Short mmCIF file of C-alpha atoms in Angstrom, two decimals:
data_model
loop_
_atom_site.label_atom_id
_atom_site.label_comp_id
_atom_site.label_asym_id
_atom_site.label_seq_id
_atom_site.Cartn_x
_atom_site.Cartn_y
_atom_site.Cartn_z
CA MET E 1 61.49 167.30 -75.28
CA ARG E 2 63.77 164.05 -76.08
CA ILE E 3 65.04 162.73 -72.92
CA THR E 4 67.13 159.54 -72.62
CA PHE E 5 66.64 157.49 -69.51
CA LEU E 6 69.38 155.54 -68.39
CA ASN E 7 70.30 152.77 -66.51
CA PRO E 8 73.96 153.08 -66.44
CA PRO E 9 76.64 150.42 -67.40
CA PHE E 10 78.75 149.21 -64.21
CA HIS E 11 79.40 145.59 -63.45
CA PRO E 12 78.10 142.92 -65.95
CA MET E 13 74.66 141.80 -64.62
CA PHE E 14 74.48 144.39 -62.01
CA SER E 15 70.80 145.11 -60.74
CA ARG E 16 70.57 148.43 -59.77
CA GLU E 17 67.01 148.41 -58.65
CA SER E 18 67.22 145.29 -56.35
CA ARG E 19 66.17 145.73 -52.98
CA SER E 20 70.05 144.90 -52.38
CA PRO E 21 71.78 146.50 -55.53
CA CYS E 22 74.40 143.76 -56.36
CA VAL E 23 75.51 141.43 -58.85
CA THR E 24 73.81 138.11 -57.85
CA LYS E 25 75.15 134.68 -57.10
CA SER E 26 71.77 133.10 -58.97
CA SER E 27 72.19 135.18 -62.10
CA THR E 28 69.39 137.27 -61.22
CA LEU E 29 68.97 140.43 -63.40
CA TYR E 30 66.51 142.80 -62.49
CA TRP E 31 64.31 144.93 -65.01
CA PRO E 32 64.54 148.59 -64.05
CA MET E 33 60.90 149.12 -63.08
CA PHE E 34 61.04 152.66 -61.41
CA LEU E 35 63.14 154.13 -64.10
CA SER E 36 60.74 152.97 -66.64
CA TYR E 37 57.55 154.17 -64.90
CA ALA E 38 59.33 157.58 -64.82
CA ALA E 39 60.02 157.06 -68.61
CA GLY E 40 56.48 155.97 -69.35
CA SER E 41 55.24 159.07 -67.60
CA ALA E 42 57.34 161.37 -69.56
CA GLU E 43 56.08 160.16 -72.79
CA ALA E 44 52.75 159.99 -71.52
CA GLU E 45 53.38 163.92 -71.35
CA GLY E 46 54.37 164.07 -75.06
CA HIS E 47 58.14 163.88 -74.56
CA GLU E 48 60.09 161.67 -76.59
CA ILE E 49 61.95 159.13 -74.93
CA GLN E 50 64.88 157.03 -75.13
CA LEU E 51 65.14 154.33 -72.45
CA ILE E 52 68.30 152.36 -72.41
CA ASP E 53 69.41 149.47 -69.82
CA SER E 54 73.09 149.14 -70.12
CA PRO E 55 73.62 146.02 -68.11
CA ALA E 56 70.97 144.23 -69.66
CA MET E 57 72.00 145.35 -73.48
CA ASP E 58 75.64 144.52 -72.20
CA LEU E 59 76.86 147.92 -72.93
CA ASP E 60 79.78 149.55 -71.65
CA LEU E 61 80.05 153.24 -71.41
CA ASP E 62 81.42 154.02 -74.88
CA ALA E 63 79.03 151.44 -76.55
CA THR E 64 76.19 153.37 -74.81
CA ILE E 65 77.14 156.65 -75.68
CA GLN E 66 77.52 155.48 -79.46
CA GLY E 67 73.71 154.36 -78.76
CA ILE E 68 72.54 157.38 -77.60
CA LYS E 69 74.21 159.85 -80.00
CA PRO E 70 71.40 159.39 -82.94
CA PHE E 71 68.77 160.37 -80.27
CA SER E 72 70.40 163.72 -79.77
CA PRO E 73 69.13 164.28 -76.09
CA GLU E 74 68.17 167.17 -74.61
CA LEU E 75 67.96 165.76 -70.80
CA PHE E 76 69.20 162.57 -69.26
CA VAL E 77 67.82 160.78 -66.22
CA LEU E 78 69.93 158.44 -64.66
CA SER E 79 68.94 155.38 -62.06
CA THR E 80 71.23 155.06 -59.49
CA SER E 81 72.05 152.95 -55.93
CA THR E 82 74.20 153.41 -53.18
CA PRO E 83 76.83 150.39 -54.00
CA SER E 84 77.30 152.11 -57.65
CA ILE E 85 76.72 155.82 -56.82
CA LEU E 86 80.39 156.74 -57.72
CA ASN E 87 80.35 154.67 -60.89
CA ASP E 88 77.11 156.63 -61.60
CA LEU E 89 78.66 160.01 -61.30
CA LYS E 90 81.55 159.02 -63.43
CA VAL E 91 78.79 158.11 -66.21
CA VAL E 92 76.95 161.70 -65.46
CA ARG E 93 80.43 163.52 -65.80
CA ARG E 94 81.15 162.12 -69.03
CA LEU E 95 77.87 162.38 -70.41
CA LYS E 96 77.90 165.97 -69.85
CA GLU E 97 81.44 166.12 -71.65
CA GLU E 98 79.82 164.24 -74.77
CA PHE E 99 76.54 165.88 -75.02
CA GLN E 100 76.36 169.39 -73.12
CA VAL E 101 72.70 169.11 -71.60
CA PRO E 102 71.25 168.98 -68.40
CA VAL E 103 71.58 165.91 -66.20
CA ALA E 104 69.52 164.20 -63.44
CA ILE E 105 69.82 161.34 -61.17
CA MET E 106 66.55 159.40 -59.52
CA GLY E 107 66.59 156.12 -57.12
CA THR E 108 67.06 155.29 -53.71
CA HIS E 109 70.33 156.92 -53.36
CA ALA E 110 69.50 160.20 -55.64
CA SER E 111 66.76 160.45 -52.75
CA ALA E 112 68.39 159.72 -49.62
CA GLU E 113 71.65 161.99 -50.43
CA PRO E 114 70.68 164.54 -52.96
CA LEU E 115 72.83 167.30 -51.55
CA GLU E 116 75.75 165.21 -51.17
CA SER E 117 75.51 163.57 -54.83
CA LEU E 118 75.38 167.17 -56.31
CA GLU E 119 78.37 168.19 -54.10
CA LEU E 120 80.59 165.25 -55.32
CA GLU E 121 79.92 165.75 -59.38
CA PRO E 122 79.93 169.07 -60.35
CA ALA E 123 78.52 168.07 -63.78
CA LEU E 124 75.29 166.85 -62.09
CA ASP E 125 72.65 169.31 -62.50
CA TYR E 126 69.45 167.42 -60.66
CA CYS E 127 68.63 164.94 -58.04
CA ILE E 128 64.80 163.72 -58.33
CA ILE E 129 63.64 162.66 -54.73
CA GLY E 130 61.46 160.23 -53.88
CA GLU E 131 58.62 159.13 -56.38
CA ALA E 132 60.22 160.55 -60.10
CA ASP E 133 57.07 160.04 -62.42
CA ARG E 134 55.81 163.54 -62.03
CA THR E 135 58.69 165.42 -60.78
CA VAL E 136 60.32 164.35 -64.17
CA CYS E 137 57.86 165.92 -66.16
CA LYS E 138 57.91 168.96 -64.07
CA LEU E 139 61.77 168.88 -64.78
CA ALA E 140 61.17 169.23 -68.42
CA ALA E 141 58.68 171.84 -68.18
CA LEU E 142 61.37 173.65 -66.23
CA LEU E 143 64.03 173.23 -69.03
CA GLU E 144 60.85 174.07 -71.47
CA GLY E 145 60.72 177.42 -69.85
CA LYS E 146 57.27 176.27 -68.78
CA ILE E 147 58.18 176.62 -64.91
CA GLN E 148 60.18 179.71 -64.14
CA SER E 149 62.19 178.81 -61.05
CA PRO E 150 63.39 174.96 -59.67
CA ASN E 151 62.06 176.26 -56.22
CA GLU E 152 58.44 175.80 -57.44
CA ILE E 153 59.40 171.77 -57.85
CA ALA E 154 58.74 169.38 -54.95
CA GLY E 155 61.31 166.78 -54.80
CA LEU E 156 64.05 168.18 -56.60
CA ALA E 157 67.49 169.06 -55.67
CA PHE E 158 69.41 171.33 -58.02
CA ARG E 159 72.33 173.56 -58.61
CA LYS E 160 72.00 177.22 -58.46
CA GLU E 161 73.58 179.51 -61.02
CA ASP E 162 76.52 180.29 -58.55
CA GLY E 163 77.25 176.72 -58.10
CA SER E 164 75.60 176.15 -54.79
CA THR E 165 73.05 173.54 -54.10
CA ASP E 166 69.46 173.56 -52.78
CA PHE E 167 66.52 171.39 -52.75
CA GLN E 168 62.75 171.40 -52.46
CA PRO E 169 61.34 168.49 -50.19
CA GLU E 170 59.06 166.22 -51.96
CA GLY E 171 55.40 166.91 -52.09
CA PRO E 172 52.51 164.35 -51.62
CA LYS E 173 52.92 160.95 -53.00
CA ILE E 174 50.90 160.17 -55.89
CA GLU E 175 47.53 158.92 -54.84
CA ASN E 176 45.91 157.73 -58.29
CA LEU E 177 48.16 155.23 -59.10
CA ASP E 178 45.35 154.37 -62.20
CA SER E 179 46.59 157.77 -63.90
CA LEU E 180 50.07 156.26 -64.14
CA PRO E 181 50.86 154.59 -67.64
CA TRP E 182 51.23 150.70 -67.34
CA VAL E 183 54.82 149.95 -67.14
CA SER E 184 54.47 146.77 -69.22
CA LYS E 185 53.75 149.04 -72.04
CA VAL E 186 57.24 151.05 -71.60
CA TYR E 187 58.89 147.40 -71.56
CA ARG E 188 56.79 146.36 -74.55
CA LYS E 189 57.81 149.44 -76.54
CA HIS E 190 61.57 150.18 -75.46
CA LEU E 191 62.77 146.83 -73.57
CA TYR E 192 61.16 144.37 -75.58
CA SER E 193 64.74 143.26 -76.95
CA CYS E 194 65.69 142.52 -73.58
CA TYR E 195 62.70 140.88 -72.37
CA LYS E 196 64.50 137.31 -72.26
CA ARG E 197 67.33 138.77 -70.39
CA TYR E 198 65.82 139.58 -67.30
CA PHE E 199 66.04 136.52 -65.22
CA TYR E 200 64.71 136.04 -61.33
CA GLY E 201 66.10 133.25 -59.65
CA ALA E 202 63.33 132.07 -57.86
CA ASN E 203 60.72 132.60 -60.76
CA LEU E 204 59.25 131.51 -63.66
CA ASN E 205 61.20 133.15 -66.46
CA PRO E 206 60.75 135.04 -68.61
CA LEU E 207 58.62 137.44 -66.38
CA ILE E 208 57.14 140.89 -66.30
CA VAL E 209 57.67 142.93 -63.10
CA ILE E 210 54.96 145.46 -62.08
CA LEU E 211 53.09 147.11 -59.20
CA SER E 212 49.80 146.73 -57.84
CA GLY E 213 50.32 149.38 -55.09
CA ARG E 214 52.99 151.57 -53.45
CA GLY E 215 54.18 152.06 -50.36
CA CYS E 216 54.55 149.61 -47.19
CA PRO E 217 52.67 149.92 -43.78
CA ASN E 218 55.40 148.29 -42.18
CA ARG E 219 58.48 150.02 -40.75
CA CYS E 220 61.24 147.39 -41.15
CA SER E 221 64.42 149.46 -40.23
CA TYR E 222 66.69 148.11 -43.02
CA CYS E 223 64.37 148.48 -46.00
CA VAL E 224 65.35 151.08 -48.41
CA ILE E 225 62.69 151.46 -50.90
CA PRO E 226 59.71 152.48 -48.70
CA GLN E 227 62.23 154.75 -46.63
CA THR E 228 63.82 156.66 -49.54
CA ILE E 229 60.87 156.32 -52.50
CA ASN E 230 57.26 155.01 -51.75
CA GLY E 231 56.84 155.83 -48.33
CA HIS E 232 54.87 154.01 -45.64
CA VAL E 233 51.08 154.84 -46.64
CA PHE E 234 49.90 151.98 -48.96
CA ARG E 235 48.44 153.41 -52.05
CA LYS E 236 46.59 150.87 -54.38
CA ARG E 237 45.79 150.71 -57.95
CA SER E 238 42.12 149.62 -58.76
CA PRO E 239 41.88 145.78 -59.02
CA LYS E 240 40.40 146.61 -62.76
CA ASP E 241 43.46 148.48 -63.65
CA VAL E 242 45.87 145.54 -62.29
CA VAL E 243 43.85 142.93 -63.96
CA ASP E 244 43.46 145.01 -67.18
CA GLU E 245 47.38 145.15 -67.31
CA LEU E 246 47.90 141.35 -66.83
CA GLU E 247 45.49 140.75 -69.51
CA TYR E 248 47.89 142.92 -72.11
CA ILE E 249 50.93 141.44 -70.72
CA LEU E 250 49.42 137.94 -71.83
CA GLU E 251 48.39 139.34 -74.96
CA ASN E 252 51.91 140.92 -75.56
CA PHE E 253 54.64 138.99 -74.15
CA GLU E 254 55.14 135.46 -76.06
CA ASP E 255 56.52 132.88 -73.86
CA LEU E 256 55.61 134.40 -70.31
CA GLY E 257 56.62 132.62 -67.59
CA GLU E 258 54.91 134.77 -64.96
CA VAL E 259 54.30 138.21 -63.66
CA PHE E 260 55.88 139.22 -60.53
CA PHE E 261 54.24 141.80 -58.41
CA GLU E 262 57.17 143.58 -56.71
CA ASP E 263 55.11 145.83 -54.53
CA ASP E 264 56.58 146.51 -51.08
CA THR E 265 54.29 144.18 -49.66
CA PHE E 266 51.62 142.70 -52.10
CA THR E 267 49.55 141.36 -49.34
CA ALA E 268 49.62 144.66 -47.10
CA ASP E 269 45.97 144.67 -48.10
CA PRO E 270 43.83 141.28 -47.98
CA LYS E 271 40.91 142.71 -49.17
CA HIS E 272 42.81 144.40 -52.35
CA VAL E 273 44.43 140.94 -52.80
CA ARG E 274 41.23 139.12 -52.66
CA ALA E 275 39.60 141.60 -55.14
CA ILE E 276 42.67 141.10 -57.78
CA CYS E 277 42.11 137.64 -57.43
CA GLU E 278 38.64 137.13 -57.76
CA LEU E 279 38.72 139.31 -60.84
CA ILE E 280 41.39 137.11 -62.61
CA LEU E 281 38.91 134.03 -61.65
CA GLU E 282 35.83 136.09 -62.87
CA ARG E 283 37.71 136.81 -66.48
CA GLY E 284 39.30 133.59 -66.63
CA LEU E 285 42.46 134.55 -66.95
CA LYS E 286 45.38 131.89 -67.35
CA ILE E 287 48.44 133.60 -65.99
CA THR E 288 50.78 132.68 -63.29
CA TRP E 289 52.15 135.47 -60.74
CA SER E 290 54.38 135.62 -57.58
CA CYS E 291 54.53 138.49 -54.95
CA ASN E 292 56.39 139.80 -51.95
CA ALA E 293 54.44 139.19 -48.97
CA ARG E 294 54.62 138.81 -45.18
CA ALA E 295 54.58 135.67 -43.03
CA ASP E 296 50.76 136.68 -41.69
CA VAL E 297 48.61 135.59 -44.81
CA PRO E 298 45.87 133.53 -43.51
CA LEU E 299 45.50 130.12 -45.01
CA ASP E 300 41.96 130.93 -47.07
CA LEU E 301 43.43 133.70 -48.73
CA LEU E 302 46.38 131.49 -49.63
CA GLN E 303 44.02 129.04 -51.50
CA LEU E 304 42.30 131.92 -53.22
CA MET E 305 45.58 133.38 -54.44
CA LYS E 306 46.66 129.75 -55.63
CA LYS E 307 43.50 129.33 -57.51
CA ALA E 308 44.00 132.62 -59.18
CA GLY E 309 47.41 131.91 -60.63
CA GLY E 310 49.24 132.31 -57.40
CA ARG E 311 52.56 130.77 -57.62
CA GLU E 312 54.86 131.73 -54.92
CA MET E 313 55.63 134.39 -52.36
CA CYS E 314 58.97 136.41 -51.82
CA VAL E 315 58.83 136.27 -47.50
CA GLY E 316 61.37 138.10 -45.57
CA PHE E 317 61.83 135.98 -42.47
CA GLU E 318 65.10 137.41 -41.66
CA SER E 319 66.14 136.03 -38.17
CA ALA E 320 64.98 133.47 -35.72
CA SER E 321 65.99 135.61 -32.77
CA PRO E 322 62.92 137.57 -31.15
CA GLU E 323 65.32 140.08 -30.30
CA VAL E 324 66.83 140.97 -33.32
CA LEU E 325 63.30 140.75 -34.98
CA LYS E 326 62.43 143.54 -32.47
CA ASN E 327 65.51 145.18 -33.06
CA ILE E 328 64.65 145.80 -36.88
CA ARG E 329 61.14 146.64 -36.44
CA LYS E 330 60.00 143.42 -38.15
CA GLY E 331 56.58 143.00 -37.05
CA VAL E 332 56.66 139.40 -37.34
CA LYS E 333 58.25 138.54 -34.23
CA ASN E 334 56.88 134.89 -33.56
CA THR E 335 58.67 132.21 -35.41
CA ASP E 336 56.13 129.67 -34.71
CA LYS E 337 53.48 131.82 -36.53
CA ALA E 338 56.04 132.14 -39.30
CA ILE E 339 56.51 128.48 -39.51
CA GLU E 340 52.66 128.22 -39.63
CA PHE E 341 52.43 130.20 -42.61
CA VAL E 342 54.97 128.04 -44.28
CA LYS E 343 52.94 125.14 -43.74
CA ASN E 344 49.76 126.66 -44.96
CA ALA E 345 51.54 127.81 -48.08
CA ARG E 346 52.17 124.30 -48.57
CA LYS E 347 48.72 123.07 -47.75
CA ALA E 348 47.73 125.77 -50.42
CA ASN E 349 50.45 124.45 -52.84
CA LEU E 350 51.99 127.93 -53.07
CA LEU E 351 56.07 127.94 -52.82
CA VAL E 352 57.94 130.10 -50.74
CA HIS E 353 60.95 131.89 -51.53
CA GLY E 354 62.79 132.83 -47.79
CA CYS E 355 64.90 135.87 -47.32
CA PHE E 356 67.53 135.59 -44.53
CA MET E 357 69.58 138.45 -43.09
CA VAL E 358 72.64 138.45 -40.55
CA GLY E 359 74.33 141.30 -39.26
CA ASN E 360 71.66 142.98 -37.49
CA PRO E 361 71.29 144.87 -33.92
CA GLY E 362 71.63 142.10 -31.62
CA ASP E 363 73.03 139.27 -33.89
CA THR E 364 75.77 136.73 -32.27
CA ARG E 365 77.40 133.70 -33.75
CA GLU E 366 74.78 131.99 -31.66
CA THR E 367 72.02 133.94 -33.24
CA LEU E 368 73.26 133.58 -36.73
CA ARG E 369 73.28 129.63 -36.14
CA MET E 370 69.77 129.54 -35.13
CA THR E 371 68.71 131.73 -38.16
CA LEU E 372 70.30 129.19 -40.56
CA ASP E 373 68.59 126.32 -38.42
CA TYR E 374 65.49 128.05 -38.83
CA ALA E 375 66.04 128.26 -42.31
CA LYS E 376 66.26 124.42 -42.56
CA LYS E 377 63.15 124.06 -40.67
CA LEU E 378 61.11 126.35 -42.70
CA SER E 379 62.84 124.73 -45.87
CA PRO E 380 61.66 127.13 -48.20
CA ASN E 381 61.65 126.42 -52.22
CA THR E 382 64.65 128.78 -52.52
CA ALA E 383 66.31 130.90 -50.14
CA GLN E 384 68.66 133.85 -49.93
CA PHE E 385 71.20 134.61 -47.33
CA TYR E 386 72.63 138.09 -47.39
CA PRO E 387 74.72 140.41 -44.70
CA ILE E 388 72.97 143.34 -43.70
CA MET E 389 73.28 146.41 -46.16
CA ALA E 390 72.80 149.39 -44.53
CA TYR E 391 71.97 151.99 -47.00
CA PRO E 392 71.53 155.91 -46.84
CA GLY E 393 68.20 157.25 -45.95
CA THR E 394 67.15 153.89 -43.56
CA GLU E 395 66.98 153.72 -40.06
CA ALA E 396 69.69 150.75 -40.18
CA TYR E 397 71.88 153.51 -41.78
CA ARG E 398 71.36 155.85 -38.69
CA GLU E 399 71.60 152.95 -36.19
CA ALA E 400 74.95 151.58 -37.43
CA LEU E 401 76.33 155.41 -37.63
CA GLU E 402 75.59 155.86 -34.13
CA SER E 403 76.47 152.36 -32.85
CA GLY E 404 80.01 152.58 -34.79
CA ALA E 405 78.94 149.60 -36.75
CA LEU E 406 79.42 151.13 -39.78
CA GLN E 407 83.19 150.62 -40.70
CA THR E 408 82.97 153.03 -43.54
CA LYS E 409 81.02 155.61 -45.45
CA ASP E 410 83.17 154.79 -48.76
CA TYR E 411 80.42 153.40 -51.00
CA ASN E 412 82.89 151.73 -53.12
CA GLN E 413 82.81 149.34 -50.34
CA TRP E 414 79.39 148.13 -50.30
CA LEU E 415 80.32 145.60 -53.25
CA ASP E 416 83.12 143.53 -53.53
CA LYS E 417 85.41 143.71 -56.49
CA ASP E 418 83.41 141.52 -58.76
CA GLY E 419 80.07 143.46 -57.68
CA PHE E 420 78.76 140.90 -55.07
CA HIS E 421 77.47 141.74 -51.77
CA ARG E 422 79.93 143.08 -49.23
CA THR E 423 78.40 144.78 -46.03
CA THR E 424 80.20 147.46 -44.35
CA ILE E 425 78.85 146.43 -41.07
CA GLN E 426 80.46 144.80 -38.20
CA ARG E 427 78.60 143.84 -35.42
CA GLY E 428 80.38 143.30 -32.41
CA GLU E 429 82.73 140.15 -32.60
CA LEU E 430 81.60 139.62 -36.27
CA SER E 431 83.30 141.66 -38.85
CA SER E 432 82.06 142.38 -41.94
CA GLN E 433 84.04 139.32 -43.85
CA ASP E 434 82.73 137.12 -41.13
CA LEU E 435 79.18 137.88 -41.95
CA VAL E 436 79.73 137.48 -45.83
CA ASP E 437 81.39 134.10 -44.82
CA PHE E 438 78.20 132.98 -42.76
CA CYS E 439 76.20 133.79 -45.72
CA ASP E 440 78.50 131.51 -47.91
CA LYS E 441 78.58 128.80 -45.75
CA ALA E 442 74.39 129.16 -44.94
CA ARG E 443 74.35 128.62 -48.62
CA ARG E 444 76.21 125.75 -48.97
CA GLU E 445 74.24 124.04 -45.89
CA PHE E 446 70.67 124.94 -47.18
CA TYR E 447 71.03 123.87 -50.98
CA LEU E 448 73.49 120.87 -50.60
CA ARG E 449 71.36 119.10 -48.16
CA PRO E 450 70.51 115.75 -49.96
CA SER E 451 66.66 116.45 -49.27
CA TYR E 452 66.51 119.73 -50.70
CA ILE E 453 68.18 118.31 -54.21
CA LEU E 454 65.90 115.54 -54.22
CA ARG E 455 63.02 117.68 -53.86
CA GLN E 456 64.10 120.17 -56.53
CA GLY E 457 65.12 117.30 -59.09
CA ILE E 458 61.48 115.70 -58.48
CA MET E 459 60.05 119.23 -59.36
CA SER E 460 61.84 119.51 -62.50
CA ILE E 461 61.07 116.55 -63.82
CA ARG E 462 57.20 117.05 -62.91
CA ASN E 463 57.06 120.89 -63.87
CA PRO E 464 58.80 121.54 -67.18
CA LYS E 465 58.14 125.22 -66.25
CA GLU E 466 60.20 124.89 -63.23
CA ARG E 467 63.29 123.28 -65.08
CA TYR E 468 64.98 125.92 -66.54
CA ARG E 469 64.81 127.95 -63.23
CA VAL E 470 65.83 125.22 -61.34
CA PHE E 471 68.64 124.69 -63.79
CA ARG E 472 69.99 127.94 -64.52
CA GLY E 473 69.87 129.28 -60.99
CA PHE E 474 71.44 126.21 -59.67
CA LYS E 475 74.14 126.05 -62.47
CA THR E 476 75.09 129.69 -61.64
CA LEU E 477 75.25 129.18 -57.92
CA VAL E 478 77.34 126.17 -57.68
CA LYS E 479 80.16 128.39 -59.04
CA HIS E 480 79.87 130.44 -55.81
CA LEU E 481 79.14 127.71 -53.34
CA PHE E 482 82.72 127.41 -52.44
CA ARG E 483 84.48 130.68 -53.61
CA LYS E 484 85.26 133.18 -50.92
CA HIS E 485 83.54 136.54 -51.40
CA GLY E 486 83.96 139.96 -49.51
CA GLU E 487 87.28 141.04 -51.31
CA LEU E 488 87.49 144.92 -51.12
CA ASN E 489 86.11 146.70 -54.05
CA THR E 490 89.32 148.71 -56.07
CA LEU E 491 87.06 150.88 -58.16
CA ALA E 492 87.84 153.45 -55.58
CA ARG E 493 90.94 154.34 -57.57
CA GLN E 494 89.13 154.92 -60.44
CA ALA E 495 86.22 156.79 -59.31
CA PRO E 496 85.63 159.93 -56.95
CA THR E 497 85.33 159.15 -53.41
CA ASN E 498 82.52 160.64 -50.98
CA LYS E 499 83.36 162.57 -47.97
CA GLU E 500 84.40 160.30 -44.79
#
């Protein structure tokens, strides 16, 4: 079949596959990684694919459609997220009007609310639940007549002939991750023209984003990808397959800044990390990479990671309050251990990007102040402060519904009018606007410290590879440091609304 995989147009620079989808204040634009993995799996099955990333290609809906027409697809597969879902369903409707072929959606929101999505938009035919790689191939087989009924496909919600909806729960997660095509090959073949458009504010750019494993054994209540797509069992690619892909990336992407391991927690299995690092060193690969990690990696492993090309770890510290950390099931509850971890990272000469989240159960004005002071004490190389974004399919969303903290179920209100974060949570005396305002204040206090500015300046002088990241990220960030965010999104007047 001819299948178009589409990251639909929305706000310019909208990162749909981010763990908190939005337009960022650091000029970040995510690769459409899960969409690309699914596209690669379909292509490996012999299907002809078209992969379009409208935000990265600066395409509005009309331009996107014009780019699709010569391909004449027989099936569409669209990436979705909660903040963009109503826009995405508008795109579904337009595609059905223009092409009259089946349309499916995938991603975190499609996995969390498949039946609701089908009910919201009659033009939508299918929702892929969970990991899409195998399911999209089975869907294509169904449309080709090789499978007789959608009831035979695990992880698929569908519209029946009478217009009603039904679904089959997702089956077992993919165990043999080495069997999946390398996502970097999909990027190289279908998205290479956008290669240098993708930018991650904390990383060396241009960069390539891959996975060494899927699933996270930790159960943080707010983390949407493990709870909707990857699950909580950590499945690993073989170290050889990972390092073989790193070699391919080095040979096929010019001016590479670094590779980022977008595993939910790259360091979840220290033995796996060690084996990858040792193989990189054995082969003598000169590659720079960063990863998601937790604040519990021992010094000896940090030193090995650095020796093997590790540069930075993205770590969710979230809060300084032990009560809040317990409430969100963070696992790492001892801030003293986190402080020790950051000190060890410095000893190993590894950078840390710190993530801090406000508006969780137990948060007050006092705990927010504690968290900001904690962030300054940790003083990671870069930091992000964001209000809790409770997405359907997560424990955080269920808690917010049950406690009354969720102000609205109108998905348009997950972002402000410009596509930036706007939380829908009110926590006690803290309104949603209070939480957004605090994050803006925290950003100013953290980034405008003279000591921080001096440190980044010295880094830029000493390390030319860091210079572009520092200047581009700060140039974009400074535009937002004194700007008030959080105005209500007015797209509700232009898109269908979900049920209250």
